[in-house]
Short mmCIF file of C-alpha atoms and ligand atoms in Angstrom, two decimals:
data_model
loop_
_atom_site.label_atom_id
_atom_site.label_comp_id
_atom_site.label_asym_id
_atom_site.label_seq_id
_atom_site.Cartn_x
_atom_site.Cartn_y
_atom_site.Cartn_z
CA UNK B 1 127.91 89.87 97.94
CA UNK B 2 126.41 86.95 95.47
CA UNK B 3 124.31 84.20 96.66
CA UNK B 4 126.62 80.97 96.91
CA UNK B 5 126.54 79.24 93.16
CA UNK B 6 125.30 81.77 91.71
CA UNK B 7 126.31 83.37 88.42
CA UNK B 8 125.43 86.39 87.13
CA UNK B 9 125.92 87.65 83.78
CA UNK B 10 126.81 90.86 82.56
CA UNK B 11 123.89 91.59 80.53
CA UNK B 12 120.02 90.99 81.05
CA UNK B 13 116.39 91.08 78.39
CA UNK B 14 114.33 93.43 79.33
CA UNK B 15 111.00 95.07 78.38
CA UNK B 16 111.49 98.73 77.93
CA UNK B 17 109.11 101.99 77.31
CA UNK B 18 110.77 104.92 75.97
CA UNK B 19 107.22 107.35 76.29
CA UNK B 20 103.63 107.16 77.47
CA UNK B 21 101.56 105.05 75.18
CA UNK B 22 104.55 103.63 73.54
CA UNK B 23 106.09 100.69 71.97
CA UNK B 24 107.24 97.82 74.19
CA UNK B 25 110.46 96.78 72.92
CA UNK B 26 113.09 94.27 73.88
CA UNK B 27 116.33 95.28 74.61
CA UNK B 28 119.84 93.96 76.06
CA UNK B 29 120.85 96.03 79.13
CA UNK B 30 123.51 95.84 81.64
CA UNK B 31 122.41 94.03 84.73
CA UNK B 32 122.31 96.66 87.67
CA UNK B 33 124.67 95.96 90.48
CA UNK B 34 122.81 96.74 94.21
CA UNK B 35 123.87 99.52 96.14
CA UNK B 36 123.49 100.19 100.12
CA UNK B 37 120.33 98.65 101.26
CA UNK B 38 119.79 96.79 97.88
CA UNK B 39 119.70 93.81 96.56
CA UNK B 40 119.05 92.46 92.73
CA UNK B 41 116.73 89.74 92.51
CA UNK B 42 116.40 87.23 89.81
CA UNK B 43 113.06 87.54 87.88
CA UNK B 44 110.47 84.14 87.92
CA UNK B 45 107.18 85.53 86.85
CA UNK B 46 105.08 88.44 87.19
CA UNK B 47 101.61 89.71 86.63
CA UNK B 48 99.40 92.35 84.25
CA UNK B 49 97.82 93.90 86.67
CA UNK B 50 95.55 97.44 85.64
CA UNK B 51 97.88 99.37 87.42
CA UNK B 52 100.66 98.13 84.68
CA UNK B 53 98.09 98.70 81.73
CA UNK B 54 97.72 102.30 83.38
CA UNK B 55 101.42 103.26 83.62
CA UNK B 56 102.09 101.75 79.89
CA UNK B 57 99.21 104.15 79.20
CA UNK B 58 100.91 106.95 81.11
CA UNK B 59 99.31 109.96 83.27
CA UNK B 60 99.12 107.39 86.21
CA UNK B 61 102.10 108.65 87.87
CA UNK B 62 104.78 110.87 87.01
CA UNK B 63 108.29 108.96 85.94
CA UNK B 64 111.01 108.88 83.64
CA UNK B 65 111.80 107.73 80.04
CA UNK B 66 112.87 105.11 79.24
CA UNK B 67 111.63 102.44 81.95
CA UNK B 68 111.19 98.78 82.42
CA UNK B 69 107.31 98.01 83.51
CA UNK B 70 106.09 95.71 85.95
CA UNK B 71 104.67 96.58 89.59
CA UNK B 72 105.44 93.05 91.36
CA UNK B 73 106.70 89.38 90.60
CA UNK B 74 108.54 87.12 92.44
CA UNK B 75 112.29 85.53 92.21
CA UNK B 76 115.61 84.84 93.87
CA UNK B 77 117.50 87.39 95.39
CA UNK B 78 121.29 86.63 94.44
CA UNK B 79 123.04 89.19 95.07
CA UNK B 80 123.47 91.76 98.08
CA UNK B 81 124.43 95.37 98.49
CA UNK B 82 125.88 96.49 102.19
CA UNK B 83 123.26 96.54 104.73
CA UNK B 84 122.02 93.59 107.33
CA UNK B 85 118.39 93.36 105.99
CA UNK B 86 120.18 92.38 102.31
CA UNK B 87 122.31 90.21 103.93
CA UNK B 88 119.56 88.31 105.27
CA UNK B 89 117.48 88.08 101.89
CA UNK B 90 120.56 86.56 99.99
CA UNK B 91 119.49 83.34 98.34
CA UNK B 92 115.67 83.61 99.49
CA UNK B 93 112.41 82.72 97.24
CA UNK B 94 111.35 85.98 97.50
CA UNK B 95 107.75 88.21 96.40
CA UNK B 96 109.10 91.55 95.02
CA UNK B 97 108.32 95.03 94.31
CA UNK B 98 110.42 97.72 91.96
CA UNK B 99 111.97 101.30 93.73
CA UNK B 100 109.31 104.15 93.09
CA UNK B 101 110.52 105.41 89.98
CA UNK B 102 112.80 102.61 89.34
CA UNK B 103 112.78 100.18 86.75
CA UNK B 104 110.28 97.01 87.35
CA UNK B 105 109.60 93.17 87.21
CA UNK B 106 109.61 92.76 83.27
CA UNK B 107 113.32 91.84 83.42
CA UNK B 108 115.66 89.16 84.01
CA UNK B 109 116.85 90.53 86.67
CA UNK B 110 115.16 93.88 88.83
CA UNK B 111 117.42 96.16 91.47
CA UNK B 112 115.57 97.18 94.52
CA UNK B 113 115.50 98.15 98.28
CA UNK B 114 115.49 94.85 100.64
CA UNK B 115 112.66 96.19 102.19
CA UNK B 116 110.61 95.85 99.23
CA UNK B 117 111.58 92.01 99.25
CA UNK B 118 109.23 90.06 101.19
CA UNK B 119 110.68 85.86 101.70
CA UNK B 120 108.26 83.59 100.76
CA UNK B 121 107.98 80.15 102.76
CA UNK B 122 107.59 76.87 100.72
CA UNK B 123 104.22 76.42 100.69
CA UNK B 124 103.76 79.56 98.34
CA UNK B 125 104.53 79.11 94.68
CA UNK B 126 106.59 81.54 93.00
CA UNK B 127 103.21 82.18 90.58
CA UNK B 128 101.18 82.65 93.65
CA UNK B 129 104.33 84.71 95.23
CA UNK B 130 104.67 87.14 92.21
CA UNK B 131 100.78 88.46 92.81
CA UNK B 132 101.15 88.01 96.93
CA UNK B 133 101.46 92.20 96.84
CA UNK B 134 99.27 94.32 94.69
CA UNK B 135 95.19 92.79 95.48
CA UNK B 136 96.04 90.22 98.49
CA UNK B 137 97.35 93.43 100.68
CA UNK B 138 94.74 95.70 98.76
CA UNK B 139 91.70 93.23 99.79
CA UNK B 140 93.20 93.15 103.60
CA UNK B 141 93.45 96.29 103.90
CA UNK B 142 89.51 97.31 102.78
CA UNK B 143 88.39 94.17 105.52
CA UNK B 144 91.02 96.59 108.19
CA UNK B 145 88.62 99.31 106.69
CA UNK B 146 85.72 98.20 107.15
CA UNK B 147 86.25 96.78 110.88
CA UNK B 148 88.16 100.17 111.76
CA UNK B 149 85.36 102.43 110.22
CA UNK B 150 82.36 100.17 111.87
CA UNK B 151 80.51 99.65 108.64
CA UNK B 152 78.27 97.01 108.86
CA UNK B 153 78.35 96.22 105.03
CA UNK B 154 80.39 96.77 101.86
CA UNK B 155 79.63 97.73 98.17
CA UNK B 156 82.44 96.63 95.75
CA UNK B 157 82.24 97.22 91.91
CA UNK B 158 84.63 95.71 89.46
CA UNK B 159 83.84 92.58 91.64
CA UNK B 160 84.82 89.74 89.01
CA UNK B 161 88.08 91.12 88.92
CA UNK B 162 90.90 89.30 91.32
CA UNK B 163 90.89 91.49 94.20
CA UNK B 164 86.77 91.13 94.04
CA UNK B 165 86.87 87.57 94.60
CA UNK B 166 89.03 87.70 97.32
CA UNK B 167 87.01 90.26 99.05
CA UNK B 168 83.99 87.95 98.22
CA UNK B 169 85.80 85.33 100.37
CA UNK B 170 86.92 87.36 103.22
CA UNK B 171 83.63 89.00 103.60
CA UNK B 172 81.85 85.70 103.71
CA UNK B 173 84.58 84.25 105.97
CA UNK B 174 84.12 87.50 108.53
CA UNK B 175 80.53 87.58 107.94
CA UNK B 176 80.42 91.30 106.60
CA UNK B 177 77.90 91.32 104.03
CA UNK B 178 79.32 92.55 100.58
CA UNK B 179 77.41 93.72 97.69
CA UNK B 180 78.88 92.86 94.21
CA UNK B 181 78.67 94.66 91.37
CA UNK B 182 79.70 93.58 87.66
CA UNK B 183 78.33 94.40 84.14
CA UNK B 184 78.08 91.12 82.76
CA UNK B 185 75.38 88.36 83.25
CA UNK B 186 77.82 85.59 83.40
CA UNK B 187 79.85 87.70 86.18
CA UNK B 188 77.02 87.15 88.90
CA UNK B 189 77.12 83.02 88.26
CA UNK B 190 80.88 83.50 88.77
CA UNK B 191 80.18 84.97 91.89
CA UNK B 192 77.06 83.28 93.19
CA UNK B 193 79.37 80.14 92.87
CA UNK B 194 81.68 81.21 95.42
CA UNK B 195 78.99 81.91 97.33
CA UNK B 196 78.17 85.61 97.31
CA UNK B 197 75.12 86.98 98.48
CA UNK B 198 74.34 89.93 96.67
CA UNK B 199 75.31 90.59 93.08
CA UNK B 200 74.15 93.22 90.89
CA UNK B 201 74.65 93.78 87.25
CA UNK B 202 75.17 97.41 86.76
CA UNK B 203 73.98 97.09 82.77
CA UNK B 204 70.31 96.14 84.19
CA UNK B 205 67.28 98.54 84.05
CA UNK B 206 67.00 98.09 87.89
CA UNK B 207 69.96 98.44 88.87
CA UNK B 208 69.90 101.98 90.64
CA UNK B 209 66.67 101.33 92.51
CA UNK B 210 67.80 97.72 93.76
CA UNK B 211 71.70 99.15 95.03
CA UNK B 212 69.69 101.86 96.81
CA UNK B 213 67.22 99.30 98.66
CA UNK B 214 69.78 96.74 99.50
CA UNK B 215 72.57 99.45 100.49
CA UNK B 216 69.70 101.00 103.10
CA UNK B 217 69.01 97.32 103.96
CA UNK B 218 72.31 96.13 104.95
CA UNK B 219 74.00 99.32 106.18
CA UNK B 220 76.06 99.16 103.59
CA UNK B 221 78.41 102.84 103.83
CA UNK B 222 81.84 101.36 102.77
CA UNK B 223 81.54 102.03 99.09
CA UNK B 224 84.91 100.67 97.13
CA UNK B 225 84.60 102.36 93.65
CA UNK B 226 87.15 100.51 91.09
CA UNK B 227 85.38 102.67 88.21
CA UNK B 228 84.74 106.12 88.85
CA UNK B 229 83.23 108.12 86.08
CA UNK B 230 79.39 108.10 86.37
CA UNK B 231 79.11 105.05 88.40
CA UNK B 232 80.43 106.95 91.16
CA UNK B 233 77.23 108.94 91.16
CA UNK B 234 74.98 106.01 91.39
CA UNK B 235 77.07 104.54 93.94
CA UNK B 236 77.09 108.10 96.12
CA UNK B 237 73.39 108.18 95.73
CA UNK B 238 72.19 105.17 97.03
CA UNK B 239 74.72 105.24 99.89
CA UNK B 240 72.71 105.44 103.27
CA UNK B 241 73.89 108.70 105.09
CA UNK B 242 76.95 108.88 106.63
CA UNK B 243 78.88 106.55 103.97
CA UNK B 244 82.39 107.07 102.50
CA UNK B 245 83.40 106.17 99.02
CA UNK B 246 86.76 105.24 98.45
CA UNK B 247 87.99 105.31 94.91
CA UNK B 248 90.63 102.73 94.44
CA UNK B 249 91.31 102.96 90.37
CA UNK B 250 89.50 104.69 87.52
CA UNK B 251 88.81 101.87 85.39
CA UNK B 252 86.35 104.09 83.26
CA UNK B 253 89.18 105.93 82.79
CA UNK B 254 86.47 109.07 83.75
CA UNK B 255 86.82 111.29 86.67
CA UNK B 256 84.23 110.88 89.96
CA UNK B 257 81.29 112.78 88.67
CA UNK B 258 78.50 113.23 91.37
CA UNK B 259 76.09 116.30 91.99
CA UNK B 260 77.82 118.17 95.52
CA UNK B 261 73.69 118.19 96.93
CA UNK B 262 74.19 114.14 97.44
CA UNK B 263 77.31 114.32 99.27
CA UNK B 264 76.29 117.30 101.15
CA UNK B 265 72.70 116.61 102.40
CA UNK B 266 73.68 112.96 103.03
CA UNK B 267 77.27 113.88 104.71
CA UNK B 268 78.66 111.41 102.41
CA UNK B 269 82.72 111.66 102.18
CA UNK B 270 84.56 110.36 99.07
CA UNK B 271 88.10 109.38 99.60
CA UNK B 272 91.06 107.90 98.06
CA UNK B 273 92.91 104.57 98.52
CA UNK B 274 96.48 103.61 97.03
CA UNK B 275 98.15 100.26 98.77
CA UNK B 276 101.73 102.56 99.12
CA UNK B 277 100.01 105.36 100.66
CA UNK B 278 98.30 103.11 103.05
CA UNK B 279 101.07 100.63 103.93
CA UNK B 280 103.80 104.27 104.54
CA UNK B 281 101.09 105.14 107.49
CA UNK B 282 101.94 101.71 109.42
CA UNK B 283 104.76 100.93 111.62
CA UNK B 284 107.08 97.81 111.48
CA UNK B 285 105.18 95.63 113.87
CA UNK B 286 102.20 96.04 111.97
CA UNK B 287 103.87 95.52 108.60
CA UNK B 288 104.99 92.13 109.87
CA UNK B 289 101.93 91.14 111.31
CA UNK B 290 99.92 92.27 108.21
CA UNK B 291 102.05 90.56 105.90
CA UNK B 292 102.75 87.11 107.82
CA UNK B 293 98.62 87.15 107.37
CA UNK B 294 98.71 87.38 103.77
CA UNK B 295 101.10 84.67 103.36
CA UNK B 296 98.78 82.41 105.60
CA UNK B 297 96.08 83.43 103.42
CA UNK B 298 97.65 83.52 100.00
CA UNK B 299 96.63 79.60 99.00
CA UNK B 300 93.29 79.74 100.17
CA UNK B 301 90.96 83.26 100.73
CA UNK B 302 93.54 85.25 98.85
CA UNK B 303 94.88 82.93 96.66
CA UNK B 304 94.61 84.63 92.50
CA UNK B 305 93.68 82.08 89.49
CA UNK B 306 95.71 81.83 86.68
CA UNK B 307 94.48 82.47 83.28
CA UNK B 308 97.74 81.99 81.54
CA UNK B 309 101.13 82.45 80.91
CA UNK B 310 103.90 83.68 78.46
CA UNK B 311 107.23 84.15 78.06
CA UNK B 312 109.03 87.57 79.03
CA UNK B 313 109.26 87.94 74.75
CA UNK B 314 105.53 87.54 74.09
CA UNK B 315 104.36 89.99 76.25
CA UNK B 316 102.71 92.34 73.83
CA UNK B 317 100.55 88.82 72.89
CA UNK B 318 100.24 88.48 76.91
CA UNK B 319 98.50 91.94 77.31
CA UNK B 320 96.74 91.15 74.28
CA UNK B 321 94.75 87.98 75.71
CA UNK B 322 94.81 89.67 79.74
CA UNK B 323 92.95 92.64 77.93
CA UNK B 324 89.84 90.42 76.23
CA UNK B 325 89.70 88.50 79.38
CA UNK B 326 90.16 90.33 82.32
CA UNK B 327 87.61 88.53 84.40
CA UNK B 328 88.80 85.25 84.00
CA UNK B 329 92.12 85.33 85.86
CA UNK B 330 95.68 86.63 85.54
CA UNK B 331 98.42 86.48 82.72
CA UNK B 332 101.69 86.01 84.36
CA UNK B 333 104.75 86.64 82.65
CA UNK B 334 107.20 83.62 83.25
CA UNK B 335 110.40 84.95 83.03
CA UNK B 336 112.94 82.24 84.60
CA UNK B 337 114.20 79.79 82.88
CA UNK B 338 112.92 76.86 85.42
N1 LIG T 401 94.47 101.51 94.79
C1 LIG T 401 95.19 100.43 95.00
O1 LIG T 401 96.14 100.44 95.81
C2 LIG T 401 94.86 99.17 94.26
C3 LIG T 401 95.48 97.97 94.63
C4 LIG T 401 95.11 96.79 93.96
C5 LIG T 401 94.18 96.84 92.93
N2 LIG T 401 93.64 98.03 92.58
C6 LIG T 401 92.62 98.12 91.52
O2 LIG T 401 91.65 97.12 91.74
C7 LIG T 401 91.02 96.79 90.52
C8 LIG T 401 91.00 95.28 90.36
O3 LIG T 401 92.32 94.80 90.16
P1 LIG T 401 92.55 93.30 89.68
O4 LIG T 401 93.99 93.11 89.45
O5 LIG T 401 91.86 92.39 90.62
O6 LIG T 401 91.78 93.32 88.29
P2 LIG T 401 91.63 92.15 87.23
O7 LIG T 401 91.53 90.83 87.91
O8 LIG T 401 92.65 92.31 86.22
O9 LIG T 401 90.22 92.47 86.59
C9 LIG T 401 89.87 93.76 86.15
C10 LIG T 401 88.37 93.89 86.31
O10 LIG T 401 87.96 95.19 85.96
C11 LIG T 401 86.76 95.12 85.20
N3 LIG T 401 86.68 96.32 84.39
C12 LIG T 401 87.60 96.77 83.49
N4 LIG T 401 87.19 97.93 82.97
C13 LIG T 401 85.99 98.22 83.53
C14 LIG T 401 85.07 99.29 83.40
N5 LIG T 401 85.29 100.31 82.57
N6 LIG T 401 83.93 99.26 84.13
C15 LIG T 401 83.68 98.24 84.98
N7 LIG T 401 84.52 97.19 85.16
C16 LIG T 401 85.67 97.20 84.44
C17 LIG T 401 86.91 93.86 84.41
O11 LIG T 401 85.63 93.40 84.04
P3 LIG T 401 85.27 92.90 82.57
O12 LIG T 401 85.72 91.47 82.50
O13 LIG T 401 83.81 93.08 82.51
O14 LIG T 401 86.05 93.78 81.62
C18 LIG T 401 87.58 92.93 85.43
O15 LIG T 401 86.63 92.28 86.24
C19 LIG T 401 91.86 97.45 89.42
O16 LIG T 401 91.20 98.60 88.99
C20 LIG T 401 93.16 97.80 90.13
O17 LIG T 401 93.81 98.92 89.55
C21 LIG T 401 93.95 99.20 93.22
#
């Protein structure tokens, strides 16, 4: 069933990988038609994210050749496949996901389950609606952490990224003291102007010695490690006993490396978070709850800024500039014509 006034043609653009590390290419495909429980959604805009730079990269997770990239976006759904829940996303704004496995957001036009379709209201622009998933739900979720786990303070590295200064806001709005860490000077102004406490720059001479005396000093044994590699050692060292580090990417692109004596004589744990994962162990009720939070959020503590944006065509030029500048806000990809 097609949304009322709505056309759609026969074939779409679309950005397309044939193998890990490849070429991006543009190509002319046939736009997918949505089967039980789907719906197709017309494409407005979507992010880089380092989840997208990982998957062009391949080895982040397993899938199949040839693909169209792109982890979340936003756009209209206008067309429905059998199934209520469809039904009732036909003709919505909505924030969108791909199908595990399936192809993603680069597109005119992406297929996927009406569950992984989430209506946005009107006070959310479809740029702020096509990053509402990936760091908004990630940042929630590590506050959830923290208040299940009774930490009484937070270590985040990576923390000029997007997700970083949203946790610097919800930790300052929920008064859980969060220690920052970045590896450039002009990170910790960034930071210190939205009014973070406690920033570190993990390039200084000091740096080991003053994570150690703050982490003891605030309590601080929710470690979120972004980067892996050897910073995970540093991090797992001057965690006060008891802590857990929770490795959320491998920026480094380096495996945790730590000696086994620091996690053993300070009964440290290191753990693993992926949004997916966490999101599969929650019922409905929460799901609804959790998201109707984000959406209330989304223009104020979790709202992303935008560094630019580019057509669906330019995108090699897009992940060119979103590489250099990573810190300074996200490159969408505006793919609608509107
Ligand atoms: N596990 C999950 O479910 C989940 C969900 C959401 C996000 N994430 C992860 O959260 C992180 C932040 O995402 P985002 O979208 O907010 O990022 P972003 O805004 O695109 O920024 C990326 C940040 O990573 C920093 N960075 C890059 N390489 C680094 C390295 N080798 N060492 C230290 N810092 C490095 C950059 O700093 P410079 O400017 O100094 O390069 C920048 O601040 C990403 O790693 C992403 O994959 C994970």
């Amino acid at each position: 069933m097609k949304a009322r006034g709505m056309i759609v043609p026969e074939q779409m653009s679309a950005i397309r990988q044939d193998q890990p590390d490849g070429a991006l290419k543009h190509e002319q495909l046939v736009v997918p038609r949505p089967g039980p429980g789907e719906v197709l959604v017309k494409m407005d805009a979507s992010p880089i994210n380092p989840s997208d730079l990982a998957l062009l990269a391949g080895g982040y997770m397993e899938r199949s050749y040839p693909f169209t990239p792109g982890l979340e976006g936003s756009g209209t759904v206008v067309e429905a496949g059998s199934g209520i829940f469809p039904r009732l996303r036909l003709g919505k704004r909505v924030a969108c996901s791909p199908n595990p496995g399936g192809d993603g957001t680069w597109a005119e036009y992406m297929l996927t389950s009406a569950m992984r379709v989430v209506p946005l209201p009107e006070h959310i622009t479809q740029e702020q609606g096509a990053m509402m998933v990936v760091n908004p739900m990630t940042a929630m979720a590590f506050m959830q952490l923290a208040r299940e786990g009774k930490h009484r303070a937070m270590v985040n590295n990576a923390a000029a990224s997007s997700l970083g200064k949203m946790l610097v806001r919800l930790a300052l709005r929920q008064g859980i003291p969060l220690i920052n860490i970045v590896r450039k000077e002009e990170q910790i102004k960034t930071l210190k102007k939205m009014g973070a406490t406690h920033v570190l720059n993990s390039s200084s001479e000091s740096f080991e010695e003053e994570l150690k005396t703050l982490a003891e000093e605030l309590g601080a044994t929710l470690i979120l490690d972004a980067v892996t590699g050897s910073q995970s050692s540093i991090l797992l060292d001057a965690a006060p006993r008891g802590s857990t580090l929770l490795a959320y990417a491998r920026l480094s692109g380096n495996p945790i490396l730590t000696d086994p004596g620091t996690v053993m004589k300070g009964e440290k744990k290191i753990a693993g978070f992926l949004l997916g994962n966490w999101l599969e162990t929650k019922g409905l009720l929460f799901k609804l709850i959790f998201v109707s939070k984000v959406k209330k959020a989304l223009n104020g503590d979790l709202s992303t800024h935008i560094n630019g944006t580019y057509p669906l065509e330019q995108v090699e030029e897009a992940i060119a500039h979103y590489r250099e500048h990573m810190s300074e806000g996200k490159i969408l990809l505006k793919i609608g014509s509107d």
